[in-house]
PDB file of C-alpha atoms in Angstrom:
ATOM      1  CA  UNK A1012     121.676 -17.995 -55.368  1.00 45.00           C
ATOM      2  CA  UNK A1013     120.208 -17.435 -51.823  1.00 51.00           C
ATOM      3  CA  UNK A1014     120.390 -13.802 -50.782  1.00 50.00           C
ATOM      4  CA  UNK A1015     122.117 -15.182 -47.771  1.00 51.00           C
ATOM      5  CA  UNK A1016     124.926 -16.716 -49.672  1.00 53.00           C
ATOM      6  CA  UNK A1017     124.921 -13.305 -51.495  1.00 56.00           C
ATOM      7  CA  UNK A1018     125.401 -11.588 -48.260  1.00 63.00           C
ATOM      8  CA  UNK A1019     127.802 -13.922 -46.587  1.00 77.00           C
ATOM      9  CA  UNK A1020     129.892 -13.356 -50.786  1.00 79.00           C
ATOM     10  CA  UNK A1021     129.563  -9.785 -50.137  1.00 79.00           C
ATOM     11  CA  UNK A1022     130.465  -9.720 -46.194  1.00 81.00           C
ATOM     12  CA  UNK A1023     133.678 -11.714 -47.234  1.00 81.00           C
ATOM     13  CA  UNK A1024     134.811  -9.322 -49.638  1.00 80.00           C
ATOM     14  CA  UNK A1025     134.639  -6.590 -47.797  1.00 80.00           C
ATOM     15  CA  UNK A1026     136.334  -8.283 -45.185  1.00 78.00           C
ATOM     16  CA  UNK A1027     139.330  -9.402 -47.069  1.00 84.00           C
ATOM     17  CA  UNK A1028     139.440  -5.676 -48.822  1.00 87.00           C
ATOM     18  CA  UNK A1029     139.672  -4.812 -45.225  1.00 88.00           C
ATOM     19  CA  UNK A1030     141.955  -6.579 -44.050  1.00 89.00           C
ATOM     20  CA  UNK A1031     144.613  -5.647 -47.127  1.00 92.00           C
ATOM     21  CA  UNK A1032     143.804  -2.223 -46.811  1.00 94.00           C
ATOM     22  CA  UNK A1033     144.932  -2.542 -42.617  1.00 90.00           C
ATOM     23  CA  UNK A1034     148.076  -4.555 -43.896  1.00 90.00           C
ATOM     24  CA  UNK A1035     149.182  -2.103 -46.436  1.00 94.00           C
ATOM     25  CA  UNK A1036     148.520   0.705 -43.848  1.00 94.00           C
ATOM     26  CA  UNK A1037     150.737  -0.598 -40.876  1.00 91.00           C
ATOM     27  CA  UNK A1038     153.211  -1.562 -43.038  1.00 93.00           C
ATOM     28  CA  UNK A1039     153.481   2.098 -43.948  1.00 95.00           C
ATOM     29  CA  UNK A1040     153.065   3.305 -40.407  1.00 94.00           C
ATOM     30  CA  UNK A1041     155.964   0.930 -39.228  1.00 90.00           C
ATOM     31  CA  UNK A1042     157.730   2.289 -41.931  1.00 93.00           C
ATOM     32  CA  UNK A1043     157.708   5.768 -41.550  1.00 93.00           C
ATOM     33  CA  UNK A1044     155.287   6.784 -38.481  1.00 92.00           C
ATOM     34  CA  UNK A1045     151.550   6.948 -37.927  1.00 94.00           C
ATOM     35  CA  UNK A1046     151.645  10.931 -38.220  1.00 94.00           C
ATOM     36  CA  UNK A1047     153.943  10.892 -41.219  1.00 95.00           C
ATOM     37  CA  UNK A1048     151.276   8.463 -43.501  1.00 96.00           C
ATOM     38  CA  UNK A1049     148.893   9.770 -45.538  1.00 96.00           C
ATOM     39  CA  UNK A1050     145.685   8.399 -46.330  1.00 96.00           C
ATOM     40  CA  UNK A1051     146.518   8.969 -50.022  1.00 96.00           C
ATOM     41  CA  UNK A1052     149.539   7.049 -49.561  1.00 97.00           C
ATOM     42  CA  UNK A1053     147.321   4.549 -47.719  1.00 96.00           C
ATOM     43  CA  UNK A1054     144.978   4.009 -50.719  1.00 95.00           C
ATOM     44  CA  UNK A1055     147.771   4.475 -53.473  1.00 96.00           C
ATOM     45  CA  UNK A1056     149.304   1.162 -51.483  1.00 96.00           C
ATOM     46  CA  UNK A1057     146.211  -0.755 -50.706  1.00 94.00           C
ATOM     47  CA  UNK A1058     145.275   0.247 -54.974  1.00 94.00           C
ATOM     48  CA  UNK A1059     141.741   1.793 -53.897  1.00 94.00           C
ATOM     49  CA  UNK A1060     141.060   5.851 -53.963  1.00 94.00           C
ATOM     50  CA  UNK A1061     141.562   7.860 -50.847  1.00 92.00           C
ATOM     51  CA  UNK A1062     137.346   8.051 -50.665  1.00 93.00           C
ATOM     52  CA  UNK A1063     137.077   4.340 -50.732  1.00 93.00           C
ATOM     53  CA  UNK A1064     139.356   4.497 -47.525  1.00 94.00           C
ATOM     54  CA  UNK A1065     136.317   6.115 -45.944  1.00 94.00           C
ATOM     55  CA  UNK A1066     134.173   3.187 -46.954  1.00 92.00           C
ATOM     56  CA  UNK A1067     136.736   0.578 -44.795  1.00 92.00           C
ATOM     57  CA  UNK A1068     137.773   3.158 -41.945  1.00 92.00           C
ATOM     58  CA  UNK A1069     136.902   6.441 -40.669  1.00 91.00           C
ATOM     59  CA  UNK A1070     140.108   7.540 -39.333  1.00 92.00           C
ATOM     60  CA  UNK A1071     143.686   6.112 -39.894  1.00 93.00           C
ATOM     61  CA  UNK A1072     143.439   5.592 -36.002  1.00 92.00           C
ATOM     62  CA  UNK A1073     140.813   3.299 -36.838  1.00 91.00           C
ATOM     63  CA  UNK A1074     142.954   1.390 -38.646  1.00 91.00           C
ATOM     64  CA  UNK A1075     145.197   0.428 -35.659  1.00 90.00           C
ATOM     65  CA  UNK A1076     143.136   0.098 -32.832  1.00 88.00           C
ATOM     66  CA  UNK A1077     139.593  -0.926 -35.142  1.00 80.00           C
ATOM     67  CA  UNK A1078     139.867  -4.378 -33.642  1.00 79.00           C
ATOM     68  CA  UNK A1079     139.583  -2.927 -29.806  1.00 78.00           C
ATOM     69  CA  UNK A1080     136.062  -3.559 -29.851  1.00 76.00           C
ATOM     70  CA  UNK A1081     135.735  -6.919 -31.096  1.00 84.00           C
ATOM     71  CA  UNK A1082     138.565  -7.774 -28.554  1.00 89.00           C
ATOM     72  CA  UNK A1083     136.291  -6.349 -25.729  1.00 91.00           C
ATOM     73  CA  UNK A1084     133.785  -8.179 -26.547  1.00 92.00           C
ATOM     74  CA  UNK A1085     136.035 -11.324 -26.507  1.00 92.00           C
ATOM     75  CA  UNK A1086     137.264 -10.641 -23.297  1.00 94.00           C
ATOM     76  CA  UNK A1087     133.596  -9.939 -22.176  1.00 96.00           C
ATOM     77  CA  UNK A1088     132.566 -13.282 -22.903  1.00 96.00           C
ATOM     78  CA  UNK A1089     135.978 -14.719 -21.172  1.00 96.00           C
ATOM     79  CA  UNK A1090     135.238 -13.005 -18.009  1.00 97.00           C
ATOM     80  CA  UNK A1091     131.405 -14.559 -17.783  1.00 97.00           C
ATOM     81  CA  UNK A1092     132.749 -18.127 -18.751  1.00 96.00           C
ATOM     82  CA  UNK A1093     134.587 -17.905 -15.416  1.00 97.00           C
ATOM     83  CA  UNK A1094     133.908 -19.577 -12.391  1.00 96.00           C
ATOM     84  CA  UNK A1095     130.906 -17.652 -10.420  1.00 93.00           C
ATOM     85  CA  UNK A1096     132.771 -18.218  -6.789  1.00 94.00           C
ATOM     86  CA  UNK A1097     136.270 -16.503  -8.507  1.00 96.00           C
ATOM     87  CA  UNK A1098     136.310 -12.761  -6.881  1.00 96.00           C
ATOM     88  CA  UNK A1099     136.928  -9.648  -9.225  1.00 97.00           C
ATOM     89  CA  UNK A1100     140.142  -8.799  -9.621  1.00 96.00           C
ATOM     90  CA  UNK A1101     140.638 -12.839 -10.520  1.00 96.00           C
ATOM     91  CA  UNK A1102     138.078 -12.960 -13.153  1.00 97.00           C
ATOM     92  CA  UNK A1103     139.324  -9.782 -14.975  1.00 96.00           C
ATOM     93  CA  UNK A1104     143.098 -10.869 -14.848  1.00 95.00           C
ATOM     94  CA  UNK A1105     142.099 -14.545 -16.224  1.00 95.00           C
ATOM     95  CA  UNK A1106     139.908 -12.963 -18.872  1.00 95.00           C
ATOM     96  CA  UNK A1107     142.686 -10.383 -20.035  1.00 92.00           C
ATOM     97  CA  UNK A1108     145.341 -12.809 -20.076  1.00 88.00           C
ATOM     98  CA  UNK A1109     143.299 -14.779 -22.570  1.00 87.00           C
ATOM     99  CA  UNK A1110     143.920 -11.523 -24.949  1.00 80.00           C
ATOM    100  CA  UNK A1111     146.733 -12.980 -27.469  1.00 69.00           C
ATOM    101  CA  UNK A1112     147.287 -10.470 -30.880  1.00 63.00           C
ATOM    102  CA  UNK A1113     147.069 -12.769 -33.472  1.00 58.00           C
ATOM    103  CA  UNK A1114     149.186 -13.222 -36.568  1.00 62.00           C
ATOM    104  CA  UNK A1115     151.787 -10.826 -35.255  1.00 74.00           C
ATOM    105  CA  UNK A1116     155.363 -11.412 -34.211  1.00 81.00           C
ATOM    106  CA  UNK A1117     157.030  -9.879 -30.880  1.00 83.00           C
ATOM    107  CA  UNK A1118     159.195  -7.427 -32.797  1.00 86.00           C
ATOM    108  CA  UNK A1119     155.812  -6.107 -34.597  1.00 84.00           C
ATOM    109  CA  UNK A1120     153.877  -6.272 -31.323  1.00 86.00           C
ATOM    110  CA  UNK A1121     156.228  -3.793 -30.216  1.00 90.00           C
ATOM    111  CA  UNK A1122     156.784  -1.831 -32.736  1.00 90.00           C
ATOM    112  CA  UNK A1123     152.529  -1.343 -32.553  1.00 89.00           C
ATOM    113  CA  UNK A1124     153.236  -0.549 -28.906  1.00 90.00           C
ATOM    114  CA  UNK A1125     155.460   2.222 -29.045  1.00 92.00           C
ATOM    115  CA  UNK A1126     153.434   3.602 -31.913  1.00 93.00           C
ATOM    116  CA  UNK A1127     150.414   3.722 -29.874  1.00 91.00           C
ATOM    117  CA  UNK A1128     151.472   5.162 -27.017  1.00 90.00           C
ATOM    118  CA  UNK A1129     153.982   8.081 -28.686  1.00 91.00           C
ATOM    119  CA  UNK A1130     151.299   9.234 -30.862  1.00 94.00           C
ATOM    120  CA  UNK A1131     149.012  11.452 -28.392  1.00 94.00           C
ATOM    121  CA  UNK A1132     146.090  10.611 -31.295  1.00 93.00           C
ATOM    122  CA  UNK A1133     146.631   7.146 -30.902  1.00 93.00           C
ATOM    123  CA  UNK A1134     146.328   6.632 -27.255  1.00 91.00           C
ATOM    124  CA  UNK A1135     143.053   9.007 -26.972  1.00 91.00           C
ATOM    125  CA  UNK A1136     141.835   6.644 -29.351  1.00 90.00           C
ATOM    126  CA  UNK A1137     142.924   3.547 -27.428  1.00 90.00           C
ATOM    127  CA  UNK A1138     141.837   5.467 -24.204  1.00 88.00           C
ATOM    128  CA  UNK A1139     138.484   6.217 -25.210  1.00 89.00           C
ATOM    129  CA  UNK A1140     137.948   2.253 -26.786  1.00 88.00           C
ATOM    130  CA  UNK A1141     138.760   0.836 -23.037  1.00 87.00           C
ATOM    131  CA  UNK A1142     136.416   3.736 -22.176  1.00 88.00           C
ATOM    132  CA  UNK A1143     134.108   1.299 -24.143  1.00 90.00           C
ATOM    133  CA  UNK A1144     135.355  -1.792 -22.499  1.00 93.00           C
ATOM    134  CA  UNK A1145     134.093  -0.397 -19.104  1.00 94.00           C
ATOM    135  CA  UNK A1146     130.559  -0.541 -19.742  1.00 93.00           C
ATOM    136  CA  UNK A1147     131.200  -4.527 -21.308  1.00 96.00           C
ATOM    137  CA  UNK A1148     132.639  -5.660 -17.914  1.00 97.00           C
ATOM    138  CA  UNK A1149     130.982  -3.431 -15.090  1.00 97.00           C
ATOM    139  CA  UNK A1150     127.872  -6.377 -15.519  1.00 97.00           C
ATOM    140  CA  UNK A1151     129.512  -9.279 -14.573  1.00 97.00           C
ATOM    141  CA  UNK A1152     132.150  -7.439 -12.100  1.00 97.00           C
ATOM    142  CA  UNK A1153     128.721  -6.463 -10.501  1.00 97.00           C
ATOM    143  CA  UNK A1154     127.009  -9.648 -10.144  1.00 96.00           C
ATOM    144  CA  UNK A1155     130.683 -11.132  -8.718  1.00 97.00           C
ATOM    145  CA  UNK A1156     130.275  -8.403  -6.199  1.00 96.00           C
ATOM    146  CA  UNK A1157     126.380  -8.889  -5.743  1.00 96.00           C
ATOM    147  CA  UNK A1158     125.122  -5.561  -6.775  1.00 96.00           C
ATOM    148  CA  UNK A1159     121.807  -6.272  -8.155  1.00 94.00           C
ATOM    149  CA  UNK A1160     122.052  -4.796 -11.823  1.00 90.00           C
ATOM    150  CA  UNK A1161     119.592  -2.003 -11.251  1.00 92.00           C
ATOM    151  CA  UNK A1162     121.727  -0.655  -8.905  1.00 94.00           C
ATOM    152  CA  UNK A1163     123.463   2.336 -10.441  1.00 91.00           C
ATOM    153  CA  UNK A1164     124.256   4.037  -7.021  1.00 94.00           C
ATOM    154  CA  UNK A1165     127.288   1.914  -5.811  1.00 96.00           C
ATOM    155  CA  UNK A1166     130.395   3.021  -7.833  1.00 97.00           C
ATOM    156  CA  UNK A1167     132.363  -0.524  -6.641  1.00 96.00           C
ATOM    157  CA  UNK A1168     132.141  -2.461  -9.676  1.00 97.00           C
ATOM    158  CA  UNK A1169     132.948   0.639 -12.176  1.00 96.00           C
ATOM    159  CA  UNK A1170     135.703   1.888  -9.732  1.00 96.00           C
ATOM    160  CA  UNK A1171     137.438  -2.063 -10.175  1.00 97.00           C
ATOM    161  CA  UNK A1172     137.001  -1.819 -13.819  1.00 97.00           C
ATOM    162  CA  UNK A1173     137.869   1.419 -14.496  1.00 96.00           C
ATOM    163  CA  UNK A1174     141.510   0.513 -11.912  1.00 96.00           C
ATOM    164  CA  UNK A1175     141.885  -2.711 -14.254  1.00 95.00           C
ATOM    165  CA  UNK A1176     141.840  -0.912 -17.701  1.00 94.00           C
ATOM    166  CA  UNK A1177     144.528   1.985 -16.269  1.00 94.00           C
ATOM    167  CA  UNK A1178     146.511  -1.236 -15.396  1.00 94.00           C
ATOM    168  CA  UNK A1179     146.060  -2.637 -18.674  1.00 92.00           C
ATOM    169  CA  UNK A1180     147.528   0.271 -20.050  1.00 92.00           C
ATOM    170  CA  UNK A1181     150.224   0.817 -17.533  1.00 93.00           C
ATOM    171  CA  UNK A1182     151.189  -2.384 -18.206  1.00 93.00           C
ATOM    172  CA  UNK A1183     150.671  -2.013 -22.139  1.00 91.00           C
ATOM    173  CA  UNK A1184     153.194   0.947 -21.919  1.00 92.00           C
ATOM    174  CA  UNK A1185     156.316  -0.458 -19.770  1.00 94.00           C
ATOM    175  CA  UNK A1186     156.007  -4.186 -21.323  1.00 93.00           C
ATOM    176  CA  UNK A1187     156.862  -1.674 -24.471  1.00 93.00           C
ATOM    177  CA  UNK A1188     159.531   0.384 -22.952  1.00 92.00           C
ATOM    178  CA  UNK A1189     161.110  -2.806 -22.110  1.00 93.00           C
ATOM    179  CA  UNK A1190     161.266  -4.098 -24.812  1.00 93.00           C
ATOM    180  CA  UNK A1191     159.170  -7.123 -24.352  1.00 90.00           C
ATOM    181  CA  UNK A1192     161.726  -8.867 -21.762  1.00 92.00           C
ATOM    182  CA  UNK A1193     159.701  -8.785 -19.165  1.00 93.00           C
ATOM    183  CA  UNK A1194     156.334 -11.007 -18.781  1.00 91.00           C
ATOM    184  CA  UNK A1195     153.742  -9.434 -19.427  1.00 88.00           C
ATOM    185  CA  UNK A1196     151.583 -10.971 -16.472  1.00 90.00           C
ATOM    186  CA  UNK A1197     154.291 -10.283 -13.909  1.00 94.00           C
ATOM    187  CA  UNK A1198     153.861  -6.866 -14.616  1.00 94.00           C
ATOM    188  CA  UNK A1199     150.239  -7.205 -14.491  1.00 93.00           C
ATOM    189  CA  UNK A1200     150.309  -8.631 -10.957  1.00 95.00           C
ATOM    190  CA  UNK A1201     152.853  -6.103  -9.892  1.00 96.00           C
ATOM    191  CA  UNK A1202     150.608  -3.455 -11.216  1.00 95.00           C
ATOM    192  CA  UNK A1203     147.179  -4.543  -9.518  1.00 95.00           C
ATOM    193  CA  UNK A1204     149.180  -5.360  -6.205  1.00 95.00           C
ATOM    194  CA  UNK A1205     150.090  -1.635  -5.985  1.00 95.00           C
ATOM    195  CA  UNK A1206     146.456  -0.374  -6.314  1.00 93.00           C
ATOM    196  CA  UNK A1207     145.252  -2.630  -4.347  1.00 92.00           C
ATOM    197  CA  UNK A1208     147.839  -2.211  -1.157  1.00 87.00           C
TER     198      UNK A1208
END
C-alpha cells in the first residue's frame, strides 16, 4: 500500500477518534458544566486513558473552541473571495455571516454559548483564538484600504479588525442571553452601527 494511502488511513483515524472523543466531552459538559468535567471522566466516556486525551487535545478548552482556527481560516478565505471594490466593514460582515456551526441544533448552539461565555477559562480561550483571527484578516482589510502590506505604521486596518472581532463577541454573548430570538445579523448591524457613529 502507498505510504500516502497509509497516511491519509492513519489521518482518518485519528480524526474520527477525535471527533468521538469531542462528542463524548460536550455531552458531559452540557450535562453537568465545563468546570465540573473531568478529563478522567472525559476518557472513561470516550473509552481511551486520561493520557491519550493529551494525544487528541491539550486542554478541555481545546475541546470546545479547537475548531476556532480552522473557522478563521474559513472566514479568511471568504473575506478574499469578495468583491475587491466592497469597503471593509462590508467584506468582514459578508465573510462572518458565512460562519454556520455545523451539525448542531439551536438549543445546543446555545447551550455552547452560555457555556463559553460563563466560564472565565472559556472565553480567554475564545478571546485569545480571535486574537488569532486578527492577524488572518488585517491582510486583506489592508489591501481594501490600500495600505501597501509593508506598511506596519498605520494602525487602520488592525483597529477595524480588532472593532469587528469585539462585535463578534458582543454579538456572540446577547444572541445567547436572548435566547436565540433575535437574528443574529440584526444584532450584528446594530452592533457595528454603534462603533461606527
Amino acid at each position: 500500500m502507498p505510504e500516502s494511502a497509509v497516511k491519509s488511513l492513519r489521518e482518518r483515524a485519528r480524526d474520527g477518534a477525535r471527533e468521538h472523543i469531542a462528542t463524548e466531552a460536550m455531552r458531559l459538559f452540557l450535562e453537568q458544566g465545563f468546570d465540573a468535567t473531568t478529563i478522567d471522566q472525559i476518557a472513561a466516556a470516550a473509552g481511551i486513558s486520561p493520557r491519550s486525551f493529551f494525544r487528541y487535545f491539550s486542554t478541555k478548552e481545546d475541546v470546545v473552541l479547537g475548531g476556532l482556527s480552522s473557522q478563521g481560516e474559513a472566514i479568511r478565505d471568504a473575506l478574499e473571495s469578495r468583491p475587491a471594490e466592497e469597503g471593509p466593514w462590508e467584506a468582514l460582515r459578508a465573510a462572518l455571516l458565512t460562519l454556520r456551526p455545523l451539525g448542531r441544533t439551536r438549543e445546543e448552539q446555545l447551550a455552547i454559548g452560555r457555556m463559553i461565555h460563563e466560564t472565565p477559562s472559556l472565553r480567554a480561550r475564545s478571546i485569545e483564538k480571535h486574537l488569532g483571527w486578527q492577524r488572518l484578516f488585517v491582510p486583506d482589510v489592508k489591501r481594501r484600504l490600500g495600505i501597501p502590506s509593508q506598511d506596519h505604521d498605520d494602525p487602520r486596518a488592525h483597529a477595524i479588525v480588532a472593532c469587528v472581532l469585539t462585535c463578534l463577541d458582543v454579538v456572540g454573548e446577547f444572541w445567547t442571553r436572548g435566547d436565540g430570538r433575535e437574528d443574529i445579523a440584526d444584532l450584528w448591524d446594530r452592533a457595528v452601527s454603534a462603533v461606527r457613529s
